[in-house]
């Protein structure tokens, strides 16, 4: 009498559970856009609703940011609208680029003099700058509103 054995299946890996490389990349981009977009949206709302544009302009003046009456509302609205754009994935590359410029300015004008580490160093702004530049290069992915506009 012969016994029939069932072939042993390989242990499922992360790779096979979450689809192809392209599918995982699209999911990772959606996750990255959502988290970073939320951070920017919150900071834009904070500048508008908590500090007010006048308070933000005063703070910018104290930090040495040039033209505070102009840069405060510009930064607040770029962060607010840009954060919402990243979350939804609409015009991802455009807003990621604008937010990268925002973070470059924050890094060079405000945080660099405090060194690398938090709470006032470049650590956070440099991280956001890197993520925004990655989104400029990669776009929003398949799960972004850009797909509806055929921008990616």
Backbone as numpy.savetxt, mean C-alpha at the origin, in Angstrom:
# Nx Ny Nz CAx CAy CAz Cx Cy Cz
-3.55 -65.36 -2.69 -4.39 -64.20 -2.69 -3.50 -62.96 -2.69
-3.81 -62.08 -3.59 -3.04 -60.83 -3.68 -3.82 -59.69 -3.06
-3.12 -58.89 -2.41 -3.76 -57.70 -1.83 -3.44 -56.51 -2.72
-4.45 -55.77 -2.92 -4.27 -54.56 -3.71 -4.04 -53.39 -2.77
-3.02 -52.64 -3.04 -2.74 -51.48 -2.20 -3.12 -50.21 -2.94
-3.57 -49.31 -2.18 -3.91 -48.01 -2.74 -2.63 -47.20 -2.83
-2.40 -46.56 -3.97 -1.17 -45.77 -4.07 -1.17 -44.63 -3.05
-0.02 -44.36 -2.52 0.13 -43.30 -1.54 0.19 -41.97 -2.29
-0.66 -41.07 -1.87 -0.67 -39.75 -2.49 0.31 -38.86 -1.75
1.01 -38.01 -2.51 1.95 -37.11 -1.83 1.20 -36.13 -0.94
1.88 -35.73 0.09 1.29 -34.77 1.01 1.03 -33.48 0.23
-0.16 -32.95 0.41 -0.52 -31.73 -0.28 0.37 -30.58 0.19
0.83 -29.82 -0.74 1.70 -28.70 -0.40 0.93 -27.39 -0.50
1.52 -26.35 0.02 0.95 -25.01 -0.07 0.72 -24.66 -1.54
1.65 -25.06 -2.36 1.58 -24.75 -3.79 0.32 -25.34 -4.42
0.01 -26.58 -4.14 -1.15 -27.20 -4.78 -2.46 -26.75 -4.13
-2.44 -26.35 -2.89 -3.67 -25.94 -2.21 -4.17 -24.58 -2.67
-3.27 -23.71 -3.07 -3.66 -22.34 -3.39 -3.49 -22.01 -4.85
-3.55 -22.99 -5.70 -3.55 -22.74 -7.14 -2.18 -22.53 -7.73
-2.20 -21.94 -8.90 -0.98 -21.72 -9.66 -0.21 -20.52 -9.10
1.00 -20.36 -9.59 1.79 -19.19 -9.19 1.05 -17.90 -9.52
0.44 -17.83 -10.69 -0.28 -16.62 -11.10 -1.48 -16.36 -10.18
-2.20 -17.41 -9.81 -3.34 -17.23 -8.91 -2.90 -16.75 -7.53
-1.80 -17.31 -7.04 -1.29 -16.88 -5.74 -0.77 -15.45 -5.79
-0.16 -15.07 -6.91 0.31 -13.69 -7.06 -0.87 -12.72 -7.04
-1.94 -13.05 -7.77 -3.12 -12.19 -7.78 -3.74 -12.06 -6.39
-3.79 -13.15 -5.66 -4.32 -13.12 -4.29 -3.40 -12.30 -3.38
-2.10 -12.47 -3.53 -1.14 -11.70 -2.72 -1.25 -10.21 -3.01
-1.41 -9.84 -4.28 -1.56 -8.43 -4.63 -2.84 -7.85 -4.04
-3.92 -8.61 -4.07 -5.17 -8.13 -3.47 -5.01 -7.92 -1.97
-4.35 -8.84 -1.31 -4.10 -8.72 0.13 -3.22 -7.51 0.43
-2.16 -7.36 -0.33 -1.24 -6.23 -0.15 -1.96 -4.90 -0.39
-2.72 -4.81 -1.47 -3.47 -3.59 -1.77 -4.44 -3.26 -0.65
-5.15 -4.27 -0.16 -6.15 -4.04 0.88 -5.54 -3.53 2.18
-4.48 -4.15 2.62 -3.86 -3.77 3.89 -3.21 -2.39 3.79
-2.41 -2.18 2.76 -1.72 -0.90 2.61 -2.72 0.21 2.28
-3.73 -0.12 1.49 -4.77 0.87 1.20 -5.49 1.32 2.47
-5.75 0.39 3.35 -6.40 0.72 4.62 -5.52 1.64 5.47
-4.23 1.38 5.48 -3.29 2.24 6.23 -3.33 3.67 5.68
-3.25 3.80 4.36 -3.28 5.14 3.77 -4.63 5.82 3.96
-5.71 5.09 3.80 -7.05 5.65 4.00 -7.19 6.18 5.42
-6.74 5.41 6.40 -6.82 5.84 7.80 -5.98 7.10 8.04
-4.80 7.17 7.46 -3.96 8.35 7.65 -4.55 9.58 6.96
-5.16 9.39 5.80 -5.83 10.51 5.14 -7.00 11.01 5.95
-7.81 10.09 6.48 -8.94 10.48 7.34 -8.45 11.18 8.60
-7.37 10.71 9.17 -6.80 11.33 10.37 -6.40 12.77 10.09
-5.75 13.00 8.95 -5.34 14.36 8.61 -6.54 15.28 8.39
-7.62 14.74 7.85 -8.80 15.55 7.56 -9.72 15.72 8.77
-10.01 14.63 9.47 -11.05 14.65 10.50 -10.54 14.79 11.93
-9.36 14.30 12.19 -8.83 14.36 13.56 -7.99 15.62 13.74
-7.00 15.79 12.87 -6.10 16.94 13.00 -6.66 18.19 12.31
-7.51 18.02 11.32 -8.04 19.05 10.41 -6.93 19.49 9.46
-7.32 20.07 8.34 -6.32 20.50 7.37 -5.44 21.61 7.95
-6.06 22.50 8.74 -5.27 23.56 9.38 -4.26 23.01 10.37
-4.69 22.05 11.17 -3.79 21.42 12.13 -2.69 20.64 11.44
-3.04 19.97 10.33 -2.04 19.23 9.57 -1.03 20.21 8.96
-1.52 21.33 8.43 -0.62 22.34 7.86 0.31 22.89 8.93
-0.21 23.15 10.12 0.63 23.63 11.23 1.70 22.60 11.59
1.30 21.35 11.65 2.26 20.28 11.96 3.32 20.17 10.87
2.90 20.27 9.61 3.85 20.22 8.50 4.85 21.37 8.60
4.36 22.55 8.97 5.24 23.72 9.11 6.29 23.46 10.19
5.87 22.90 11.32 6.80 22.59 12.41 7.82 21.53 12.02
7.41 20.61 11.12 8.31 19.55 10.69 9.22 19.98 9.55
9.00 21.18 9.02 9.84 21.67 7.94 9.40 21.26 6.55
8.16 20.82 6.41 7.64 20.46 5.10 7.39 21.75 4.33
7.86 21.86 3.09 7.67 23.09 2.34 6.19 23.34 2.00
5.82 24.61 1.92 4.49 25.06 1.52 3.36 24.32 2.25
3.33 24.33 3.57 2.34 23.56 4.33 0.88 23.82 3.95
0.47 25.06 3.63 -0.94 25.24 3.25 -1.32 24.50 1.97
-0.33 24.25 1.12 -0.58 23.50 -0.12 -0.36 22.00 0.08
0.75 21.65 0.75 1.09 20.23 0.87 0.17 19.47 1.83
-0.33 20.12 2.86 -1.20 19.41 3.82 -2.46 18.87 3.16
-3.25 19.70 2.44 -4.43 19.13 1.79 -4.07 18.16 0.67
-2.98 18.44 -0.04 -2.56 17.54 -1.12 -2.24 16.15 -0.57
-1.45 16.10 0.50 -1.08 14.82 1.11 -2.32 14.13 1.70
-3.17 14.89 2.38 -4.36 14.30 3.00 -5.25 13.64 1.94
-5.47 14.34 0.83 -6.36 13.78 -0.20 -5.70 12.68 -1.00
-4.40 12.76 -1.23 -3.70 11.66 -1.91 -3.77 10.40 -1.05
-3.59 10.55 0.26 -3.67 9.37 1.13 -5.10 8.84 1.23
-6.07 9.71 1.34 -7.47 9.28 1.44 -7.94 8.61 0.16
-7.81 9.32 -0.95 -8.30 8.79 -2.23 -7.40 7.64 -2.71
-6.09 7.81 -2.51 -5.17 6.74 -2.90 -5.39 5.47 -2.11
-5.68 5.60 -0.82 -5.97 4.42 -0.01 -7.20 3.69 -0.51
-8.26 4.46 -0.79 -9.49 3.85 -1.33 -9.24 3.22 -2.69
-8.41 3.87 -3.51 -8.09 3.33 -4.83 -7.32 2.01 -4.72
-6.39 1.93 -3.78 -5.66 0.68 -3.62 -6.59 -0.43 -3.13
-7.46 -0.11 -2.18 -8.38 -1.13 -1.67 -9.24 -1.68 -2.80
-9.79 -0.80 -3.63 -10.66 -1.23 -4.71 -9.90 -1.73 -5.92
-8.65 -1.32 -6.03 -7.85 -1.72 -7.17 -8.09 -0.88 -8.41
-8.72 0.28 -8.26 -8.93 1.17 -9.40 -7.74 2.11 -9.54
-7.21 2.20 -10.75 -6.06 3.06 -11.05 -4.90 2.78 -10.08
-4.65 1.52 -9.86 -3.66 1.07 -8.88 -2.29 1.67 -9.12
-1.80 1.56 -10.35 -0.44 2.05 -10.62 -0.33 3.56 -10.43
-1.33 4.30 -10.88 -1.31 5.75 -10.73 -1.26 6.15 -9.25
-2.19 5.61 -8.45 -2.24 6.00 -7.04 -1.08 5.42 -6.25
-0.62 4.24 -6.60 0.57 3.70 -5.93 1.77 4.60 -6.20
1.87 5.14 -7.40 2.95 6.08 -7.72 2.84 7.37 -6.93
1.63 7.92 -6.83 1.43 9.14 -6.05 1.74 8.91 -4.57
1.31 7.76 -4.06 1.59 7.44 -2.66 3.08 7.18 -2.44
3.77 6.65 -3.43 5.22 6.46 -3.32 5.91 7.81 -3.21
5.47 8.79 -4.00 6.04 10.14 -3.91 5.76 10.73 -2.53
4.54 10.52 -2.04 4.16 10.97 -0.70 5.11 10.38 0.35
5.37 9.08 0.27 6.24 8.43 1.25 7.71 8.81 1.07
8.12 9.08 -0.16 9.48 9.55 -0.37 9.66 10.90 0.30
8.69 11.79 0.13 8.74 13.09 0.78 8.74 12.96 2.29
7.86 12.13 2.83 7.80 11.93 4.28 9.12 11.36 4.81
9.70 10.44 4.07 10.96 9.83 4.48 12.08 10.85 4.51
12.23 11.60 3.42 13.35 12.53 3.30 13.17 13.80 4.12
11.96 14.33 4.16 11.74 15.63 4.82 11.49 15.52 6.32
10.93 14.42 6.77 10.50 14.34 8.17 11.22 13.26 8.95
11.26 12.05 8.43 11.67 10.89 9.24 13.17 10.58 9.20
13.86 10.96 8.15 15.26 10.60 8.01 16.12 11.11 9.16
15.83 12.31 9.63 16.64 12.91 10.71 16.48 12.15 12.03
15.44 11.31 12.15 15.23 10.54 13.38 15.85 9.15 13.31
16.54 8.84 12.22 17.18 7.53 12.09 16.26 6.51 11.44
16.55 5.26 11.69 15.83 4.18 11.03 14.58 3.72 11.77
14.71 3.52 13.08 13.68 2.81 13.83 12.52 3.68 14.24
11.38 3.02 14.48 10.17 3.66 14.96 10.44 4.18 16.36
9.74 5.15 16.86 8.48 5.64 16.33 8.63 6.74 15.27
9.77 7.41 15.17 9.86 8.54 14.25 10.81 8.33 13.09
11.50 7.20 13.05 12.47 6.95 11.99 11.81 6.58 10.68
12.63 6.21 9.72 12.16 5.94 8.35 11.57 4.54 8.17
11.63 3.72 9.17 11.22 2.31 9.07 9.84 2.15 8.41
8.85 2.87 8.90 7.47 2.71 8.42 7.29 3.32 7.04
7.77 4.55 6.85 7.58 5.21 5.56 8.36 4.50 4.46
9.52 3.97 4.79 10.32 3.23 3.82 9.61 1.94 3.40
8.97 1.27 4.35 8.21 0.06 4.05 7.05 0.38 3.11
6.30 1.44 3.43 5.18 1.83 2.57 5.67 2.26 1.19
6.80 2.95 1.12 7.39 3.34 -0.15 7.69 2.10 -0.99
8.31 1.10 -0.38 8.64 -0.14 -1.09 7.41 -0.86 -1.61
6.38 -0.94 -0.80 5.14 -1.60 -1.22 4.51 -0.84 -2.39
4.47 0.47 -2.28 3.88 1.28 -3.36 4.66 1.11 -4.66
5.98 1.09 -4.59 6.78 0.88 -5.80 6.54 -0.51 -6.40
6.38 -1.51 -5.55 6.07 -2.85 -6.04 4.72 -2.86 -6.76
3.74 -2.13 -6.22 2.42 -2.06 -6.87 2.49 -1.28 -8.18
3.36 -0.29 -8.27 3.56 0.42 -9.54 4.08 -0.57 -10.58
5.03 -1.40 -10.19 5.63 -2.35 -11.12 4.69 -3.49 -11.50
3.94 -4.00 -10.52 3.12 -5.20 -10.74 1.67 -4.91 -11.10
1.17 -3.75 -10.74 -0.24 -3.47 -10.93 -1.06 -4.11 -9.83
-2.37 -4.04 -9.96 -3.27 -4.50 -8.92 -3.60 -5.98 -8.94
-3.29 -6.66 -10.02 -3.62 -8.07 -10.12 -5.02 -8.31 -10.67
-5.37 -9.57 -10.82 -6.64 -9.98 -11.41 -7.85 -9.58 -10.58
-7.68 -9.43 -9.28 -8.81 -9.12 -8.40 -8.91 -7.62 -8.13
-8.51 -6.81 -9.07 -8.52 -5.36 -8.92 -9.55 -4.74 -9.87
-10.05 -3.58 -9.49 -10.97 -2.85 -10.35 -10.35 -2.46 -11.67
-9.02 -2.39 -11.73 -8.35 -2.05 -12.98 -8.71 -3.03 -14.10
-8.99 -4.26 -13.73 -9.36 -5.27 -14.72 -10.63 -4.83 -15.45
-11.55 -4.22 -14.73 -12.78 -3.73 -15.35 -12.51 -2.58 -16.31
-11.49 -1.79 -16.01 -11.12 -0.66 -16.87 -10.13 -1.07 -17.95
-9.67 -2.32 -17.88 -8.65 -2.84 -18.80 -7.40 -1.99 -18.76
-6.99 -1.63 -17.54 -5.79 -0.81 -17.33 -4.57 -1.68 -17.09
-4.74 -2.90 -16.67 -3.58 -3.76 -16.38 -3.36 -4.77 -17.47
